[in-house]
PDB file of C-alpha atoms and ligand atoms in Angstrom:
ATOM      1  CA  PHE E   3       0.000   0.000   0.000  1.00 93.00           C
ATOM      2  CA  ILE E   4       1.132   3.537  -0.760  1.00 94.00           C
ATOM      3  CA  ILE E   5      -0.059   4.532   2.758  1.00 96.00           C
ATOM      4  CA  PRO E   6       0.915   1.423   4.733  1.00 94.00           C
ATOM      5  CA  ASN E   7      -0.631   2.302   8.081  1.00 96.00           C
ATOM      6  CA  PHE E   8      -3.992   3.536   6.836  1.00 97.00           C
ATOM      7  CA  THR E   9      -5.641   3.374  10.256  1.00 97.00           C
ATOM      8  CA  SER E  10      -3.118   5.746  11.770  1.00 97.00           C
ATOM      9  CA  PHE E  11      -3.372   8.006   8.688  1.00 98.00           C
ATOM     10  CA  GLN E  12      -7.159   8.108   9.124  1.00 98.00           C
ATOM     11  CA  ARG E  13      -6.818   8.975  12.789  1.00 98.00           C
ATOM     12  CA  ARG E  14      -4.477  11.879  12.080  1.00 98.00           C
ATOM     13  CA  ILE E  15      -6.734  13.206   9.315  1.00 98.00           C
ATOM     14  CA  GLY E  16      -9.612  12.884  11.790  1.00 98.00           C
ATOM     15  CA  ASP E  17      -7.712  14.998  14.322  1.00 98.00           C
ATOM     16  CA  ILE E  18      -7.093  17.722  11.732  1.00 98.00           C
ATOM     17  CA  PHE E  19     -10.758  17.571  10.730  1.00 98.00           C
ATOM     18  CA  GLU E  20     -11.835  18.059  14.374  1.00 98.00           C
ATOM     19  CA  GLU E  21      -9.514  21.017  14.853  1.00 98.00           C
ATOM     20  CA  VAL E  22     -10.542  22.692  11.611  1.00 98.00           C
ATOM     21  CA  SER E  23     -14.252  22.224  12.317  1.00 98.00           C
ATOM     22  CA  LYS E  24     -13.832  24.799  15.124  1.00 98.00           C
ATOM     23  CA  VAL E  25     -13.000  27.479  12.540  1.00 98.00           C
ATOM     24  CA  GLU E  26     -16.142  29.563  12.079  1.00 97.00           C
ATOM     25  CA  SER E  27     -15.057  32.514   9.948  1.00 98.00           C
ATOM     26  CA  GLY E  28     -16.022  33.261   6.356  1.00 98.00           C
ATOM     27  CA  GLN E  29     -19.237  33.859   4.410  1.00 98.00           C
ATOM     28  CA  VAL E  30     -21.133  31.584   2.059  1.00 98.00           C
ATOM     29  CA  ALA E  31     -21.303  32.794  -1.555  1.00 98.00           C
ATOM     30  CA  ASN E  32     -24.374  34.964  -1.992  1.00 96.00           C
ATOM     31  CA  TYR E  33     -24.480  35.859  -5.686  1.00 96.00           C
ATOM     32  CA  ILE E  34     -27.163  33.211  -6.311  1.00 97.00           C
ATOM     33  CA  PRO E  35     -29.906  32.106  -3.884  1.00 97.00           C
ATOM     34  CA  GLN E  36     -29.033  28.412  -4.229  1.00 97.00           C
ATOM     35  CA  LEU E  37     -25.574  29.043  -2.756  1.00 98.00           C
ATOM     36  CA  ALA E  38     -26.689  31.726  -0.275  1.00 98.00           C
ATOM     37  CA  SER E  39     -29.133  29.288   1.358  1.00 97.00           C
ATOM     38  CA  VAL E  40     -26.792  26.324   1.995  1.00 98.00           C
ATOM     39  CA  ASP E  41     -26.081  25.328   5.591  1.00 98.00           C
ATOM     40  CA  PRO E  42     -22.831  27.205   6.363  1.00 98.00           C
ATOM     41  CA  ASP E  43     -21.748  24.580   8.917  1.00 98.00           C
ATOM     42  CA  LEU E  44     -21.544  21.674   6.484  1.00 98.00           C
ATOM     43  CA  PHE E  45     -18.108  20.114   6.547  1.00 98.00           C
ATOM     44  CA  ALA E  46     -16.788  16.984   4.898  1.00 99.00           C
ATOM     45  CA  VAL E  47     -13.493  15.492   3.829  1.00 98.00           C
ATOM     46  CA  ALA E  48     -12.710  12.395   1.788  1.00 98.00           C
ATOM     47  CA  VAL E  49      -9.463  10.721   0.813  1.00 98.00           C
ATOM     48  CA  CYS E  50      -8.796   8.229  -1.943  1.00 98.00           C
ATOM     49  CA  THR E  51      -5.309   6.799  -2.458  1.00 98.00           C
ATOM     50  CA  VAL E  52      -3.781   5.859  -5.799  1.00 98.00           C
ATOM     51  CA  ASP E  53      -4.209   2.223  -4.793  1.00 97.00           C
ATOM     52  CA  GLY E  54      -7.868   2.680  -3.958  1.00 97.00           C
ATOM     53  CA  GLN E  55      -7.974   2.946  -0.156  1.00 98.00           C
ATOM     54  CA  GLN E  56     -10.759   5.355   0.790  1.00 98.00           C
ATOM     55  CA  PHE E  57     -12.352   6.996   3.778  1.00 98.00           C
ATOM     56  CA  SER E  58     -14.465  10.051   4.500  1.00 98.00           C
ATOM     57  CA  LEU E  59     -15.650  12.126   7.446  1.00 98.00           C
ATOM     58  CA  GLY E  60     -18.445  14.549   8.325  1.00 98.00           C
ATOM     59  CA  ASP E  61     -21.188  15.439   5.804  1.00 98.00           C
ATOM     60  CA  ASP E  62     -19.739  13.090   3.243  1.00 98.00           C
ATOM     61  CA  HIS E  63     -23.084  12.274   1.582  1.00 98.00           C
ATOM     62  CA  GLU E  64     -23.981  15.939   1.092  1.00 98.00           C
ATOM     63  CA  SER E  65     -24.086  16.867  -2.568  1.00 98.00           C
ATOM     64  CA  PHE E  66     -22.880  20.266  -3.762  1.00 98.00           C
ATOM     65  CA  CYS E  67     -22.378  21.964  -7.110  1.00 98.00           C
ATOM     66  CA  VAL E  68     -18.826  21.805  -8.332  1.00 98.00           C
ATOM     67  CA  GLN E  69     -18.542  25.433  -9.562  1.00 98.00           C
ATOM     68  CA  SER E  70     -14.929  26.287 -10.444  1.00 98.00           C
ATOM     69  CA  THR E  71     -13.705  22.799  -9.667  1.00 98.00           C
ATOM     70  CA  CYS E  72     -15.103  21.959 -13.114  1.00 98.00           C
ATOM     71  CA  LYS E  73     -12.280  23.995 -14.659  1.00 98.00           C
ATOM     72  CA  PRO E  74      -9.466  21.413 -14.366  1.00 98.00           C
ATOM     73  CA  VAL E  75     -11.880  18.837 -15.792  1.00 98.00           C
ATOM     74  CA  SER E  76     -12.905  20.931 -18.827  1.00 98.00           C
ATOM     75  CA  TYR E  77      -9.262  21.774 -19.438  1.00 98.00           C
ATOM     76  CA  ALA E  78      -8.270  18.096 -19.249  1.00 98.00           C
ATOM     77  CA  ILE E  79     -11.040  17.078 -21.657  1.00 98.00           C
ATOM     78  CA  ALA E  80      -9.916  19.715 -24.155  1.00 98.00           C
ATOM     79  CA  LEU E  81      -6.234  18.764 -23.790  1.00 98.00           C
ATOM     80  CA  ASP E  82      -6.917  15.076 -24.146  1.00 97.00           C
ATOM     81  CA  ALA E  83      -8.910  15.638 -27.328  1.00 97.00           C
ATOM     82  CA  LEU E  84      -6.858  18.360 -29.012  1.00 98.00           C
ATOM     83  CA  GLY E  85      -3.383  18.282 -27.486  1.00 98.00           C
ATOM     84  CA  ARG E  86      -1.468  21.021 -25.730  1.00 98.00           C
ATOM     85  CA  ASP E  87      -0.606  23.217 -28.719  1.00 98.00           C
ATOM     86  CA  ALA E  88      -4.125  23.416 -30.119  1.00 98.00           C
ATOM     87  CA  VAL E  89      -5.612  24.240 -26.711  1.00 98.00           C
ATOM     88  CA  HIS E  90      -3.007  26.868 -25.918  1.00 98.00           C
ATOM     89  CA  ARG E  91      -3.615  28.679 -29.186  1.00 98.00           C
ATOM     90  CA  HIS E  92      -6.747  29.884 -27.368  1.00 98.00           C
ATOM     91  CA  VAL E  93      -5.784  30.140 -23.713  1.00 98.00           C
ATOM     92  CA  GLY E  94      -2.602  31.087 -21.842  1.00 98.00           C
ATOM     93  CA  ARG E  95      -0.873  29.240 -19.012  1.00 98.00           C
ATOM     94  CA  GLU E  96       0.314  32.049 -16.778  1.00 96.00           C
ATOM     95  CA  PRO E  97      -1.262  33.137 -13.476  1.00 94.00           C
ATOM     96  CA  SER E  98      -3.292  36.293 -13.989  1.00 89.00           C
ATOM     97  CA  GLY E  99      -2.523  37.830 -10.607  1.00 86.00           C
ATOM     98  CA  ARG E 100      -6.108  39.098 -10.693  1.00 84.00           C
ATOM     99  CA  GLY E 101      -9.533  37.998  -9.479  1.00 85.00           C
ATOM    100  CA  PHE E 102     -11.128  34.961 -11.120  1.00 86.00           C
ATOM    101  CA  ASN E 103     -13.678  36.945 -13.080  1.00 90.00           C
ATOM    102  CA  GLU E 104     -11.736  40.076 -13.947  1.00 89.00           C
ATOM    103  CA  LEU E 105     -12.256  41.571 -17.347  1.00 92.00           C
ATOM    104  CA  THR E 106      -8.730  41.177 -18.571  1.00 93.00           C
ATOM    105  CA  LEU E 107      -6.792  39.280 -21.250  1.00 96.00           C
ATOM    106  CA  ASN E 108      -3.092  38.585 -21.648  1.00 97.00           C
ATOM    107  CA  GLN E 109      -0.683  40.244 -24.101  1.00 96.00           C
ATOM    108  CA  ASN E 110      -1.859  37.901 -26.868  1.00 97.00           C
ATOM    109  CA  ASP E 111      -5.507  38.842 -26.282  1.00 97.00           C
ATOM    110  CA  LEU E 112      -6.192  35.423 -24.771  1.00 98.00           C
ATOM    111  CA  PRO E 113      -7.485  34.507 -21.314  1.00 98.00           C
ATOM    112  CA  HIS E 114      -4.573  34.113 -18.884  1.00 97.00           C
ATOM    113  CA  ASN E 115      -5.186  30.457 -17.995  1.00 97.00           C
ATOM    114  CA  PRO E 116      -7.921  27.787 -17.946  1.00 98.00           C
ATOM    115  CA  MET E 117      -8.478  28.076 -14.157  1.00 97.00           C
ATOM    116  CA  ILE E 118     -10.164  31.488 -14.259  1.00 96.00           C
ATOM    117  CA  ASN E 119     -13.609  32.179 -15.720  1.00 96.00           C
ATOM    118  CA  ALA E 120     -12.495  33.560 -19.081  1.00 97.00           C
ATOM    119  CA  GLY E 121     -10.192  30.590 -19.607  1.00 98.00           C
ATOM    120  CA  ALA E 122     -12.848  28.073 -18.612  1.00 98.00           C
ATOM    121  CA  ILE E 123     -15.355  29.647 -21.000  1.00 98.00           C
ATOM    122  CA  MET E 124     -12.661  29.208 -23.643  1.00 98.00           C
ATOM    123  CA  THR E 125     -12.003  25.541 -22.814  1.00 98.00           C
ATOM    124  CA  ALA E 126     -15.777  24.945 -22.907  1.00 98.00           C
ATOM    125  CA  SER E 127     -15.741  26.230 -26.490  1.00 98.00           C
ATOM    126  CA  LEU E 128     -13.069  23.648 -27.371  1.00 98.00           C
ATOM    127  CA  ILE E 129     -14.986  20.559 -26.174  1.00 98.00           C
ATOM    128  CA  ASN E 130     -16.703  18.805 -29.112  1.00 97.00           C
ATOM    129  CA  PRO E 131     -17.474  22.034 -30.954  1.00 95.00           C
ATOM    130  CA  GLY E 132     -20.059  21.732 -33.685  1.00 92.00           C
ATOM    131  CA  ARG E 133     -21.882  18.897 -31.935  1.00 97.00           C
ATOM    132  CA  PRO E 134     -25.342  19.404 -30.393  1.00 98.00           C
ATOM    133  CA  LEU E 135     -25.112  20.847 -26.871  1.00 98.00           C
ATOM    134  CA  ALA E 136     -26.917  17.819 -25.414  1.00 98.00           C
ATOM    135  CA  GLU E 137     -24.208  15.561 -26.780  1.00 98.00           C
ATOM    136  CA  ARG E 138     -21.423  17.850 -25.560  1.00 98.00           C
ATOM    137  CA  PHE E 139     -22.921  17.957 -22.071  1.00 98.00           C
ATOM    138  CA  SER E 140     -23.421  14.226 -21.875  1.00 98.00           C
ATOM    139  CA  SER E 141     -19.823  13.643 -22.961  1.00 98.00           C
ATOM    140  CA  VAL E 142     -18.670  15.840 -20.064  1.00 98.00           C
ATOM    141  CA  MET E 143     -20.987  14.038 -17.633  1.00 98.00           C
ATOM    142  CA  ASP E 144     -19.548  10.755 -18.806  1.00 98.00           C
ATOM    143  CA  VAL E 145     -16.017  11.942 -17.984  1.00 98.00           C
ATOM    144  CA  TRP E 146     -17.147  13.082 -14.519  1.00 98.00           C
ATOM    145  CA  LYS E 147     -18.641   9.640 -13.949  1.00 98.00           C
ATOM    146  CA  ARG E 148     -15.461   7.881 -15.028  1.00 98.00           C
ATOM    147  CA  LEU E 149     -13.373  10.175 -12.797  1.00 98.00           C
ATOM    148  CA  SER E 150     -15.734   9.413  -9.905  1.00 98.00           C
ATOM    149  CA  GLY E 151     -15.166   5.665  -9.875  1.00 98.00           C
ATOM    150  CA  GLY E 152     -18.026   4.942 -12.265  1.00 98.00           C
ATOM    151  CA  ARG E 153     -20.621   6.671 -10.078  1.00 98.00           C
ATOM    152  CA  ARG E 154     -22.880   9.175 -11.833  1.00 98.00           C
ATOM    153  CA  CYS E 155     -22.703  12.832 -10.867  1.00 98.00           C
ATOM    154  CA  GLY E 156     -25.836  14.976 -10.692  1.00 98.00           C
ATOM    155  CA  PHE E 157     -26.920  18.301 -12.148  1.00 98.00           C
ATOM    156  CA  ASP E 158     -28.586  21.169 -10.269  1.00 98.00           C
ATOM    157  CA  ASN E 159     -30.898  22.874 -12.708  1.00 98.00           C
ATOM    158  CA  ALA E 160     -31.794  25.661 -10.256  1.00 98.00           C
ATOM    159  CA  VAL E 161     -28.096  26.538  -9.954  1.00 98.00           C
ATOM    160  CA  PHE E 162     -27.753  26.475 -13.732  1.00 98.00           C
ATOM    161  CA  LEU E 163     -30.735  28.808 -14.226  1.00 98.00           C
ATOM    162  CA  SER E 164     -29.458  31.198 -11.551  1.00 98.00           C
ATOM    163  CA  GLU E 165     -25.939  31.180 -12.951  1.00 98.00           C
ATOM    164  CA  LYS E 166     -27.332  32.114 -16.329  1.00 97.00           C
ATOM    165  CA  GLU E 167     -29.561  34.790 -14.829  1.00 96.00           C
ATOM    166  CA  THR E 168     -26.768  36.536 -12.914  1.00 96.00           C
ATOM    167  CA  ALA E 169     -23.961  36.097 -15.409  1.00 96.00           C
ATOM    168  CA  ASP E 170     -23.415  39.621 -16.705  1.00 97.00           C
ATOM    169  CA  ARG E 171     -19.709  39.369 -15.994  1.00 96.00           C
ATOM    170  CA  ASN E 172     -19.331  36.021 -17.756  1.00 97.00           C
ATOM    171  CA  PHE E 173     -21.256  37.362 -20.757  1.00 98.00           C
ATOM    172  CA  ALA E 174     -18.979  40.407 -20.727  1.00 97.00           C
ATOM    173  CA  LEU E 175     -15.893  38.173 -20.625  1.00 97.00           C
ATOM    174  CA  ALA E 176     -17.154  36.111 -23.545  1.00 98.00           C
ATOM    175  CA  TYR E 177     -18.006  39.133 -25.696  1.00 98.00           C
ATOM    176  CA  PHE E 178     -14.682  40.716 -24.789  1.00 98.00           C
ATOM    177  CA  MET E 179     -12.842  37.576 -25.920  1.00 98.00           C
ATOM    178  CA  ARG E 180     -14.876  37.418 -29.123  1.00 98.00           C
ATOM    179  CA  GLU E 181     -14.118  41.069 -29.826  1.00 98.00           C
ATOM    180  CA  HIS E 182     -10.426  40.123 -29.634  1.00 98.00           C
ATOM    181  CA  GLY E 183     -10.811  37.096 -31.892  1.00 98.00           C
ATOM    182  CA  ALA E 184      -9.820  34.658 -29.153  1.00 98.00           C
ATOM    183  CA  PHE E 185     -12.358  31.885 -29.914  1.00 98.00           C
ATOM    184  CA  PRO E 186     -11.971  29.282 -32.651  1.00 98.00           C
ATOM    185  CA  PRO E 187     -13.881  30.256 -35.811  1.00 97.00           C
ATOM    186  CA  GLY E 188     -17.522  29.213 -35.745  1.00 96.00           C
ATOM    187  CA  THR E 189     -17.880  29.321 -31.943  1.00 98.00           C
ATOM    188  CA  ASP E 190     -21.476  29.840 -30.799  1.00 97.00           C
ATOM    189  CA  LEU E 191     -20.985  32.262 -27.919  1.00 98.00           C
ATOM    190  CA  LEU E 192     -24.297  31.851 -26.096  1.00 97.00           C
ATOM    191  CA  GLN E 193     -24.167  28.090 -26.365  1.00 98.00           C
ATOM    192  CA  THR E 194     -20.609  28.133 -25.033  1.00 98.00           C
ATOM    193  CA  LEU E 195     -21.729  30.165 -22.012  1.00 98.00           C
ATOM    194  CA  ASP E 196     -24.609  27.762 -21.329  1.00 98.00           C
ATOM    195  CA  PHE E 197     -22.161  24.890 -21.556  1.00 98.00           C
ATOM    196  CA  TYR E 198     -19.862  26.587 -19.037  1.00 98.00           C
ATOM    197  CA  PHE E 199     -22.752  27.319 -16.603  1.00 98.00           C
ATOM    198  CA  GLN E 200     -23.918  23.725 -16.955  1.00 98.00           C
ATOM    199  CA  GLN E 201     -20.490  22.431 -16.030  1.00 98.00           C
ATOM    200  CA  CYS E 202     -20.447  24.663 -12.923  1.00 98.00           C
ATOM    201  CA  SER E 203     -23.853  23.170 -11.976  1.00 98.00           C
ATOM    202  CA  ILE E 204     -22.732  19.535 -11.963  1.00 98.00           C
ATOM    203  CA  THR E 205     -23.177  18.076  -8.475  1.00 98.00           C
ATOM    204  CA  THR E 206     -21.075  15.586  -6.570  1.00 98.00           C
ATOM    205  CA  ASP E 207     -20.021  14.727  -3.021  1.00 98.00           C
ATOM    206  CA  VAL E 208     -16.603  14.566  -1.373  1.00 98.00           C
ATOM    207  CA  ARG E 209     -16.301  10.800  -1.825  1.00 98.00           C
ATOM    208  CA  GLN E 210     -16.726  11.058  -5.578  1.00 98.00           C
ATOM    209  CA  MET E 211     -14.564  14.155  -5.757  1.00 98.00           C
ATOM    210  CA  ALA E 212     -11.747  12.422  -3.833  1.00 98.00           C
ATOM    211  CA  ASN E 213     -11.910   9.636  -6.411  1.00 98.00           C
ATOM    212  CA  LEU E 214     -11.596  12.281  -9.149  1.00 98.00           C
ATOM    213  CA  ALA E 215      -8.607  13.852  -7.386  1.00 99.00           C
ATOM    214  CA  ALA E 216      -7.037  10.402  -6.960  1.00 98.00           C
ATOM    215  CA  THR E 217      -7.419   9.772 -10.696  1.00 98.00           C
ATOM    216  CA  TYR E 218      -5.329  12.889 -11.281  1.00 98.00           C
ATOM    217  CA  ALA E 219      -2.873  11.744  -8.584  1.00 98.00           C
ATOM    218  CA  ASN E 220      -2.619   8.444 -10.441  1.00 98.00           C
ATOM    219  CA  GLY E 221      -1.679   9.947 -13.836  1.00 98.00           C
ATOM    220  CA  GLY E 222      -5.208   9.768 -15.283  1.00 98.00           C
ATOM    221  CA  VAL E 223      -6.076   6.187 -14.335  1.00 98.00           C
ATOM    222  CA  CYS E 224      -8.998   5.840 -11.913  1.00 98.00           C
ATOM    223  CA  PRO E 225      -7.649   3.881  -8.925  1.00 98.00           C
ATOM    224  CA  THR E 226     -10.951   2.210  -8.117  1.00 98.00           C
ATOM    225  CA  THR E 227     -11.936   1.056 -11.638  1.00 98.00           C
ATOM    226  CA  SER E 228      -8.562   1.121 -13.511  1.00 98.00           C
ATOM    227  CA  ASP E 229     -10.332   3.126 -16.203  1.00 98.00           C
ATOM    228  CA  HIS E 230      -7.751   5.135 -18.203  1.00 98.00           C
ATOM    229  CA  VAL E 231      -9.611   8.461 -18.249  1.00 98.00           C
ATOM    230  CA  PHE E 232      -6.890  10.928 -19.284  1.00 98.00           C
ATOM    231  CA  ARG E 233      -3.447  10.661 -20.835  1.00 98.00           C
ATOM    232  CA  ALA E 234      -0.531  11.123 -18.424  1.00 98.00           C
ATOM    233  CA  GLU E 235       0.625  14.154 -20.463  1.00 98.00           C
ATOM    234  CA  THR E 236      -2.774  15.771 -19.983  1.00 98.00           C
ATOM    235  CA  VAL E 237      -2.659  15.241 -16.235  1.00 98.00           C
ATOM    236  CA  LYS E 238       0.836  16.715 -16.046  1.00 98.00           C
ATOM    237  CA  ASP E 239      -0.368  19.927 -17.700  1.00 98.00           C
ATOM    238  CA  VAL E 240      -3.508  20.152 -15.582  1.00 98.00           C
ATOM    239  CA  LEU E 241      -1.588  19.687 -12.330  1.00 98.00           C
ATOM    240  CA  SER E 242       0.988  22.285 -13.355  1.00 98.00           C
ATOM    241  CA  LEU E 243      -1.736  24.870 -13.806  1.00 98.00           C
ATOM    242  CA  MET E 244      -3.629  23.828 -10.689  1.00 98.00           C
ATOM    243  CA  TYR E 245      -0.369  24.366  -8.801  1.00 98.00           C
ATOM    244  CA  SER E 246       0.187  27.865 -10.183  1.00 97.00           C
ATOM    245  CA  CYS E 247      -3.403  29.063 -10.718  1.00 97.00           C
ATOM    246  CA  GLY E 248      -5.881  26.785  -8.900  1.00 97.00           C
ATOM    247  CA  MET E 249      -6.692  28.856  -5.804  1.00 97.00           C
ATOM    248  CA  TYR E 250      -7.749  32.139  -7.389  1.00 93.00           C
ATOM    249  CA  ASP E 251      -5.620  35.067  -6.330  1.00 93.00           C
ATOM    250  CA  PHE E 252      -4.259  33.041  -3.403  1.00 96.00           C
ATOM    251  CA  SER E 253      -2.535  30.583  -5.725  1.00 97.00           C
ATOM    252  CA  GLY E 254       1.019  31.839  -5.165  1.00 97.00           C
ATOM    253  CA  GLU E 255       0.698  31.785  -1.386  1.00 97.00           C
ATOM    254  CA  TYR E 256      -0.972  28.353  -1.471  1.00 98.00           C
ATOM    255  CA  ALA E 257       1.742  26.934  -3.737  1.00 98.00           C
ATOM    256  CA  PHE E 258       4.360  28.346  -1.379  1.00 98.00           C
ATOM    257  CA  SER E 259       2.920  27.308   1.957  1.00 98.00           C
ATOM    258  CA  VAL E 260       0.893  24.199   1.061  1.00 98.00           C
ATOM    259  CA  GLY E 261       2.670  23.121  -2.123  1.00 98.00           C
ATOM    260  CA  ILE E 262      -0.052  20.811  -3.463  1.00 98.00           C
ATOM    261  CA  PRO E 263      -1.896  21.242  -6.795  1.00 98.00           C
ATOM    262  CA  ALA E 264      -5.478  22.134  -5.831  1.00 98.00           C
ATOM    263  CA  LYS E 265      -8.657  23.689  -7.199  1.00 98.00           C
ATOM    264  CA  SER E 266     -11.381  25.476  -5.288  1.00 98.00           C
ATOM    265  CA  GLY E 267     -14.911  26.554  -6.210  1.00 98.00           C
ATOM    266  CA  VAL E 268     -17.300  29.168  -4.774  1.00 98.00           C
ATOM    267  CA  SER E 269     -19.603  26.441  -3.475  1.00 98.00           C
ATOM    268  CA  GLY E 270     -16.879  25.707  -0.899  1.00 98.00           C
ATOM    269  CA  ALA E 271     -15.535  22.666  -2.722  1.00 98.00           C
ATOM    270  CA  LEU E 272     -11.793  22.066  -2.846  1.00 98.00           C
ATOM    271  CA  PHE E 273      -9.801  19.167  -4.157  1.00 98.00           C
ATOM    272  CA  MET E 274      -6.101  18.487  -3.715  1.00 98.00           C
ATOM    273  CA  VAL E 275      -3.890  16.154  -5.683  1.00 98.00           C
ATOM    274  CA  VAL E 276      -0.845  14.607  -4.006  1.00 98.00           C
ATOM    275  CA  PRO E 277       0.815  13.057  -7.075  1.00 98.00           C
ATOM    276  CA  GLY E 278       1.512   9.356  -6.720  1.00 98.00           C
ATOM    277  CA  VAL E 279      -0.132   9.251  -3.283  1.00 98.00           C
ATOM    278  CA  CYS E 280      -3.761  10.335  -3.014  1.00 98.00           C
ATOM    279  CA  GLY E 281      -6.575  12.724  -3.822  1.00 98.00           C
ATOM    280  CA  ILE E 282      -8.311  14.682  -1.082  1.00 98.00           C
ATOM    281  CA  ALA E 283     -11.670  16.480  -1.385  1.00 99.00           C
ATOM    282  CA  LEU E 284     -13.141  18.951   1.072  1.00 98.00           C
ATOM    283  CA  TYR E 285     -16.454  20.682   1.315  1.00 98.00           C
ATOM    284  CA  SER E 286     -17.157  23.636   3.594  1.00 98.00           C
ATOM    285  CA  PRO E 287     -19.207  26.508   2.136  1.00 98.00           C
ATOM    286  CA  LYS E 288     -17.874  29.487   4.103  1.00 98.00           C
ATOM    287  CA  LEU E 289     -15.443  31.417   1.905  1.00 98.00           C
ATOM    288  CA  ASP E 290     -12.720  33.960   2.514  1.00 98.00           C
ATOM    289  CA  VAL E 291     -12.586  37.250   0.605  1.00 96.00           C
ATOM    290  CA  LEU E 292     -10.769  35.629  -2.320  1.00 95.00           C
ATOM    291  CA  GLY E 293     -13.436  32.945  -2.744  1.00 96.00           C
ATOM    292  CA  ASN E 294     -11.639  29.948  -1.223  1.00 98.00           C
ATOM    293  CA  SER E 295     -13.207  27.768   1.465  1.00 98.00           C
ATOM    294  CA  VAL E 296     -11.848  29.004   4.821  1.00 98.00           C
ATOM    295  CA  ARG E 297     -11.786  25.531   6.332  1.00 98.00           C
ATOM    296  CA  GLY E 298     -10.427  24.123   3.100  1.00 98.00           C
ATOM    297  CA  VAL E 299      -7.385  26.385   3.285  1.00 98.00           C
ATOM    298  CA  GLU E 300      -6.939  25.789   7.024  1.00 98.00           C
ATOM    299  CA  PHE E 301      -7.166  22.032   6.506  1.00 98.00           C
ATOM    300  CA  SER E 302      -4.553  22.254   3.740  1.00 98.00           C
ATOM    301  CA  ARG E 303      -2.129  24.111   6.002  1.00 98.00           C
ATOM    302  CA  ARG E 304      -2.490  21.607   8.816  1.00 98.00           C
ATOM    303  CA  LEU E 305      -2.250  18.695   6.419  1.00 98.00           C
ATOM    304  CA  VAL E 306       1.242  19.697   5.293  1.00 98.00           C
ATOM    305  CA  GLU E 307       2.299  20.349   8.898  1.00 97.00           C
ATOM    306  CA  THR E 308       1.425  16.728   9.651  1.00 97.00           C
ATOM    307  CA  PHE E 309       2.439  14.948   6.439  1.00 97.00           C
ATOM    308  CA  ALA E 310       5.278  15.633   3.990  1.00 96.00           C
ATOM    309  CA  PHE E 311       2.811  16.281   1.124  1.00 97.00           C
ATOM    310  CA  HIS E 312       4.300  19.627   0.048  1.00 97.00           C
ATOM    311  CA  THR E 313       5.803  19.041  -3.414  1.00 96.00           C
ATOM    312  CA  TYR E 314       9.225  20.163  -2.182  1.00 96.00           C
ATOM    313  CA  ALA E 315       9.077  18.663   1.302  1.00 95.00           C
ATOM    314  CA  GLY E 316      11.747  16.227   2.360  1.00 83.00           C
ATOM    315  CA  ILE E 317      14.156  16.620  -0.557  1.00 80.00           C
TER     316      ILE E 317
HETATM  317  N1  LIG S  19     -20.245  29.967 -11.600  1.00 68.17           N
HETATM  318  C1  LIG S  19     -19.273  30.839 -11.058  1.00 68.17           C
HETATM  319  C2  LIG S  19     -18.915  31.901 -12.061  1.00 68.17           C
HETATM  320  O1  LIG S  19     -18.694  31.590 -13.201  1.00 68.17           O
HETATM  321  C3  LIG S  19     -18.096  29.996 -10.716  1.00 68.17           C
HETATM  322  C4  LIG S  19     -16.999  30.754 -10.231  1.00 68.17           C
HETATM  323  C5  LIG S  19     -16.202  30.099  -9.186  1.00 68.17           C
HETATM  324  O2  LIG S  19     -16.445  29.014  -8.620  1.00 68.17           O
HETATM  325  N2  LIG S  19     -15.191  30.828  -8.891  1.00 68.17           N
HETATM  326  O3  LIG S  19     -18.878  33.071 -11.712  1.00 68.17           O
END
């Protein structure tokens, strides 16, 4: 086993979980009613190792919408289908140093990276373009299922409708990118935005999300089903950008002090990938000012105090 004494590992994760559950600060996202009304005290963690050992704690059956944690999945789907060069003709790979929804493009008039809204709208445009939206969406859902150990994810239509209703900024980003000729020719802008909002509205729980994270930790092969979901090259690129850009405008500090590729979403979801070891998923809806789960960040800090999971620990 990659983690030989799993019982002791579980106990130490349990201790961190207990400590972090005392942290009460932060605010739930309030830009849509479906997020504003969630129970702020929900808290769950799940771990899945690259050899398929799993455990979870707290509200581990609670389902939540994935929000920005869909971004490393959309990016991986696009990379796997088109390859690195074709994808990066339309999106950069540099941290933006700005908020996740800022109206800004890089020097080449492209979104800075696939982990911010503009970049994720762009990667949505690259997934099966020209096919009916229903088919594009079901192909994405199929990938989520394969990443989740063969268990289907859900879809929250109320979240989708609200996202669409309150999306002036995302519309602005898309029109801004179109004005600068960033999209592939023939892109249907409104359909692309719907596709992006739909991906944000996919629902899962921490157990499934830990399986997804473990698939990334395992080079694209799901540890519980052995399904080869993504190419190893794809996973390498995704993890590189999660490391540098996955935690909004906290990414540099997180890479420095935690040192684990991770992606957060405004629902309070967070997943971490410890390459070759395990995937960890957390859910706690209260966010800090940058949009990261407060308990998620606190858990991450304590995790690397306890285990040598920082990429550059112990060398
Ligand atoms: N649906 C949100 C948006 O596009 C997702 C953002 C997020 O999780 N940061 O604004």
